[in-house]
PDB file of C-alpha atoms in Angstrom:
ATOM      1  CA  MET F  26       0.000   0.000   0.000  1.00 84.00           C
ATOM      2  CA  GLU F  27       1.297   3.428  -0.969  1.00 92.00           C
ATOM      3  CA  ALA F  28       1.990   6.038   1.722  1.00 92.00           C
ATOM      4  CA  ILE F  29      -0.596   8.484   0.344  1.00 94.00           C
ATOM      5  CA  GLU F  30      -3.372   5.890   0.393  1.00 95.00           C
ATOM      6  CA  ARG F  31      -2.323   4.785   3.896  1.00 95.00           C
ATOM      7  CA  SER F  32      -2.405   8.413   5.103  1.00 95.00           C
ATOM      8  CA  LYS F  33      -5.888   8.959   3.671  1.00 96.00           C
ATOM      9  CA  ILE F  34      -7.238   5.849   5.374  1.00 97.00           C
ATOM     10  CA  LEU F  35      -5.651   6.798   8.692  1.00 97.00           C
ATOM     11  CA  ALA F  36      -7.006  10.350   8.448  1.00 95.00           C
ATOM     12  CA  LYS F  37     -10.579   9.200   7.753  1.00 96.00           C
ATOM     13  CA  SER F  38     -10.562   6.415  10.354  1.00 97.00           C
ATOM     14  CA  PRO F  39     -11.769   6.807  13.931  1.00 96.00           C
ATOM     15  CA  ALA F  40      -9.084   7.315  16.573  1.00 96.00           C
ATOM     16  CA  GLY F  41      -9.948   3.999  18.233  1.00 97.00           C
ATOM     17  CA  PHE F  42      -9.185   2.029  15.067  1.00 97.00           C
ATOM     18  CA  VAL F  43      -5.811   3.731  14.581  1.00 97.00           C
ATOM     19  CA  THR F  44      -4.865   3.305  18.242  1.00 97.00           C
ATOM     20  CA  ARG F  45      -5.803  -0.400  18.207  1.00 97.00           C
ATOM     21  CA  LEU F  46      -3.447  -0.939  15.260  1.00 96.00           C
ATOM     22  CA  ALA F  47      -0.534   0.890  16.881  1.00 97.00           C
ATOM     23  CA  ARG F  48      -0.806  -0.186  20.529  1.00 96.00           C
ATOM     24  CA  PRO F  49       0.543  -3.756  20.190  1.00 95.00           C
ATOM     25  CA  VAL F  50       3.550  -2.495  18.235  1.00 95.00           C
ATOM     26  CA  MET F  51       4.220   0.298  20.718  1.00 95.00           C
ATOM     27  CA  GLU F  52       4.111  -2.191  23.603  1.00 94.00           C
ATOM     28  CA  LYS F  53       6.345  -4.777  21.918  1.00 95.00           C
ATOM     29  CA  TYR F  54       8.992  -2.632  20.201  1.00 93.00           C
ATOM     30  CA  GLY F  55      10.985   0.437  21.100  1.00 88.00           C
ATOM     31  CA  VAL F  56       9.252   3.280  19.328  1.00 95.00           C
ATOM     32  CA  HIS F  57      11.449   6.372  19.438  1.00 96.00           C
ATOM     33  CA  VAL F  58       9.420   9.573  19.251  1.00 97.00           C
ATOM     34  CA  LEU F  59      11.433  12.025  17.165  1.00 97.00           C
ATOM     35  CA  ARG F  60       8.789  14.773  17.246  1.00 97.00           C
ATOM     36  CA  GLN F  61       6.142  14.721  19.950  1.00 97.00           C
ATOM     37  CA  PRO F  62       2.616  15.216  18.635  1.00 97.00           C
ATOM     38  CA  ALA F  63       2.184  18.965  18.324  1.00 97.00           C
ATOM     39  CA  LYS F  64      -0.638  21.167  17.146  1.00 97.00           C
ATOM     40  CA  THR F  65       0.006  23.203  14.035  1.00 96.00           C
ATOM     41  CA  LEU F  66      -1.881  25.149  11.406  1.00 96.00           C
ATOM     42  CA  VAL F  67      -2.041  23.981   7.798  1.00 95.00           C
ATOM     43  CA  MET F  68      -3.093  26.135   4.858  1.00 95.00           C
ATOM     44  CA  ILE F  69      -6.094  24.795   2.927  1.00 94.00           C
ATOM     45  CA  ARG F  70      -5.532  25.093  -0.808  1.00 94.00           C
ATOM     46  CA  MET F  71      -8.536  25.199  -3.129  1.00 93.00           C
ATOM     47  CA  ARG F  72      -8.993  25.517  -6.878  1.00 93.00           C
ATOM     48  CA  GLU F  73     -11.348  28.096  -8.344  1.00 89.00           C
ATOM     49  CA  THR F  74     -13.192  26.173 -11.058  1.00 85.00           C
ATOM     50  CA  VAL F  75     -13.804  28.897 -13.641  1.00 84.00           C
ATOM     51  CA  ALA F  76     -10.339  30.451 -13.844  1.00 86.00           C
ATOM     52  CA  LYS F  77      -8.719  27.183 -12.691  1.00 87.00           C
ATOM     53  CA  ALA F  78      -6.566  29.151 -10.261  1.00 92.00           C
ATOM     54  CA  ASP F  79      -5.365  27.913  -6.889  1.00 93.00           C
ATOM     55  CA  PHE F  80      -5.988  30.003  -3.794  1.00 92.00           C
ATOM     56  CA  TYR F  81      -5.745  29.513  -0.031  1.00 93.00           C
ATOM     57  CA  LEU F  82      -9.100  29.262   1.684  1.00 92.00           C
ATOM     58  CA  GLY F  83      -7.721  29.570   5.191  1.00 95.00           C
ATOM     59  CA  GLU F  84      -6.012  27.568   7.908  1.00 96.00           C
ATOM     60  CA  MET F  85      -6.919  24.288   9.550  1.00 96.00           C
ATOM     61  CA  LEU F  86      -5.865  22.950  12.945  1.00 97.00           C
ATOM     62  CA  ALA F  87      -3.834  19.755  12.689  1.00 97.00           C
ATOM     63  CA  VAL F  88      -1.465  17.600  14.732  1.00 97.00           C
ATOM     64  CA  GLU F  89       1.807  16.212  13.402  1.00 97.00           C
ATOM     65  CA  ALA F  90       4.049  13.501  14.837  1.00 98.00           C
ATOM     66  CA  LEU F  91       7.269  11.781  13.773  1.00 98.00           C
ATOM     67  CA  VAL F  92       8.534   8.443  15.129  1.00 98.00           C
ATOM     68  CA  GLU F  93      11.251   5.927  14.390  1.00 97.00           C
ATOM     69  CA  LEU F  94      10.749   2.173  14.560  1.00 96.00           C
ATOM     70  CA  GLU F  95      13.367  -0.392  13.607  1.00 94.00           C
ATOM     71  CA  GLY F  96      15.295   2.261  11.668  1.00 94.00           C
ATOM     72  CA  GLN F  97      12.253   3.447   9.695  1.00 96.00           C
ATOM     73  CA  ARG F  98      10.558   6.787  10.184  1.00 97.00           C
ATOM     74  CA  GLY F  99       6.819   7.176  10.407  1.00 96.00           C
ATOM     75  CA  PHE F 100       5.033  10.499   9.995  1.00 97.00           C
ATOM     76  CA  ALA F 101       1.445  11.586  10.530  1.00 97.00           C
ATOM     77  CA  LEU F 102      -0.400  14.824   9.956  1.00 96.00           C
ATOM     78  CA  GLN F 103      -3.939  14.521  11.247  1.00 96.00           C
ATOM     79  CA  MET F 104      -6.753  17.064  11.056  1.00 95.00           C
ATOM     80  CA  GLY F 105      -8.001  18.219  14.448  1.00 95.00           C
ATOM     81  CA  ASP F 106      -6.305  18.194  17.823  1.00 96.00           C
ATOM     82  CA  ASP F 107      -6.143  14.480  18.732  1.00 97.00           C
ATOM     83  CA  THR F 108      -2.488  14.005  19.699  1.00 97.00           C
ATOM     84  CA  GLU F 109      -2.948  10.332  20.591  1.00 97.00           C
ATOM     85  CA  LYS F 110      -4.347   9.511  17.155  1.00 97.00           C
ATOM     86  CA  ALA F 111      -1.517  11.397  15.429  1.00 97.00           C
ATOM     87  CA  LEU F 112       1.128   9.471  17.387  1.00 97.00           C
ATOM     88  CA  ALA F 113      -0.614   6.169  16.655  1.00 97.00           C
ATOM     89  CA  ALA F 114      -0.890   7.031  12.944  1.00 98.00           C
ATOM     90  CA  ALA F 115       2.845   7.798  12.831  1.00 97.00           C
ATOM     91  CA  VAL F 116       3.567   4.401  14.406  1.00 97.00           C
ATOM     92  CA  VAL F 117       1.325   2.659  11.859  1.00 97.00           C
ATOM     93  CA  ASP F 118       3.125   4.511   9.058  1.00 97.00           C
ATOM     94  CA  ALA F 119       6.477   3.322  10.434  1.00 97.00           C
ATOM     95  CA  VAL F 120       5.279  -0.287  10.801  1.00 97.00           C
ATOM     96  CA  CYS F 121       4.270  -0.358   7.142  1.00 96.00           C
ATOM     97  CA  GLN F 122       7.833   0.527   6.148  1.00 95.00           C
ATOM     98  CA  THR F 123       9.503  -2.205   8.214  1.00 95.00           C
ATOM     99  CA  GLU F 124       9.833  -5.949   7.824  1.00 94.00           C
ATOM    100  CA  LEU F 125       8.250  -6.648  11.226  1.00 95.00           C
ATOM    101  CA  PRO F 126       5.869  -9.616  11.435  1.00 95.00           C
ATOM    102  CA  GLU F 127       3.034  -7.233  12.403  1.00 95.00           C
ATOM    103  CA  ARG F 128       3.293  -5.406   9.089  1.00 96.00           C
ATOM    104  CA  GLN F 129       1.097  -7.823   7.137  1.00 96.00           C
ATOM    105  CA  ALA F 130      -1.724  -7.736   9.704  1.00 96.00           C
ATOM    106  CA  VAL F 131      -1.588  -3.927   9.891  1.00 96.00           C
ATOM    107  CA  GLU F 132      -1.671  -3.556   6.107  1.00 97.00           C
ATOM    108  CA  GLN F 133      -4.544  -6.026   5.838  1.00 97.00           C
ATOM    109  CA  ALA F 134      -6.522  -4.130   8.494  1.00 97.00           C
ATOM    110  CA  LEU F 135      -5.834  -0.856   6.637  1.00 97.00           C
ATOM    111  CA  ALA F 136      -6.965  -2.362   3.327  1.00 97.00           C
ATOM    112  CA  GLU F 137     -10.210  -3.622   4.906  1.00 97.00           C
ATOM    113  CA  GLN F 138     -10.786  -0.247   6.559  1.00 97.00           C
ATOM    114  CA  GLY F 139     -10.153   1.484   3.231  1.00 97.00           C
ATOM    115  CA  ARG F 140     -12.777  -0.672   1.544  1.00 97.00           C
ATOM    116  CA  ALA F 141     -15.272   0.013   4.349  1.00 97.00           C
ATOM    117  CA  LEU F 142     -14.647   3.769   4.135  1.00 97.00           C
ATOM    118  CA  GLN F 143     -15.056   3.711   0.355  1.00 97.00           C
ATOM    119  CA  GLU F 144     -18.339   1.793   0.609  1.00 97.00           C
ATOM    120  CA  ALA F 145     -19.632   4.285   3.185  1.00 96.00           C
ATOM    121  CA  GLU F 146     -18.699   7.200   0.896  1.00 95.00           C
ATOM    122  CA  GLU F 147     -20.450   5.537  -2.058  1.00 95.00           C
ATOM    123  CA  ARG F 148     -23.602   5.003   0.026  1.00 94.00           C
ATOM    124  CA  ALA F 149     -23.553   8.664   1.099  1.00 93.00           C
ATOM    125  CA  ARG F 150     -23.013   9.790  -2.513  1.00 92.00           C
ATOM    126  CA  ALA F 151     -25.930   7.645  -3.682  1.00 90.00           C
ATOM    127  CA  ARG F 152     -28.127   8.993  -0.886  1.00 90.00           C
ATOM    128  CA  HIS F 153     -27.450  12.574  -1.964  1.00 89.00           C
ATOM    129  CA  ALA F 154     -27.461  11.997  -5.737  1.00 85.00           C
ATOM    130  CA  GLY F 155     -31.190  12.659  -6.008  1.00 80.00           C
ATOM    131  CA  THR F 156     -30.793  16.157  -4.622  1.00 84.00           C
ATOM    132  CA  ARG F 157     -27.992  17.181  -6.979  1.00 80.00           C
ATOM    133  CA  VAL F 158     -28.692  20.260  -9.090  1.00 77.00           C
ATOM    134  CA  HIS F 159     -27.561  20.209 -12.723  1.00 71.00           C
ATOM    135  CA  PHE F 160     -27.096  23.874 -13.501  1.00 71.00           C
ATOM    136  CA  GLU F 161     -26.330  23.310 -17.162  1.00 69.00           C
ATOM    137  CA  THR F 162     -29.876  22.009 -17.709  1.00 61.00           C
ATOM    138  CA  LEU F 163     -31.725  24.757 -15.830  1.00 58.00           C
ATOM    139  CA  ASP F 164     -32.096  27.068 -18.829  1.00 59.00           C
ATOM    140  CA  GLU F 165     -33.682  24.279 -20.889  1.00 58.00           C
ATOM    141  CA  PHE F 166     -36.877  24.784 -18.873  1.00 55.00           C
ATOM    142  CA  ASP F 167     -37.258  28.522 -19.648  1.00 52.00           C
TER     143      ASP F 167
END
């Protein structure tokens, strides 16, 4: 699993799920915290659709953490202010870059969670599809 996909799944997952993945690894191995979870602000970049120009909408509160596990670094940047989830996500990121026996189980759990999140998004999209406005067809009724 690619790091970007892993980060998206970890960001969308509940804190309890992420913590349950990381806790056994944190208890069994020496996880060295290189950067304690700390709150930060991140600029939100958007794209204006007509001119196709990027602009910054504003700032968002986030937490970042950096750990090292078995010589591999793990990083997490999580929206919100949950420092425990950010630390756990960094540990999960590090595990996925090692050859530890726990790696396969963690990656499998992430893949299953990714599928569940995608199915939930598709159900929500389908639920709201009936209320979507098609502006390009509005003037056909005049």
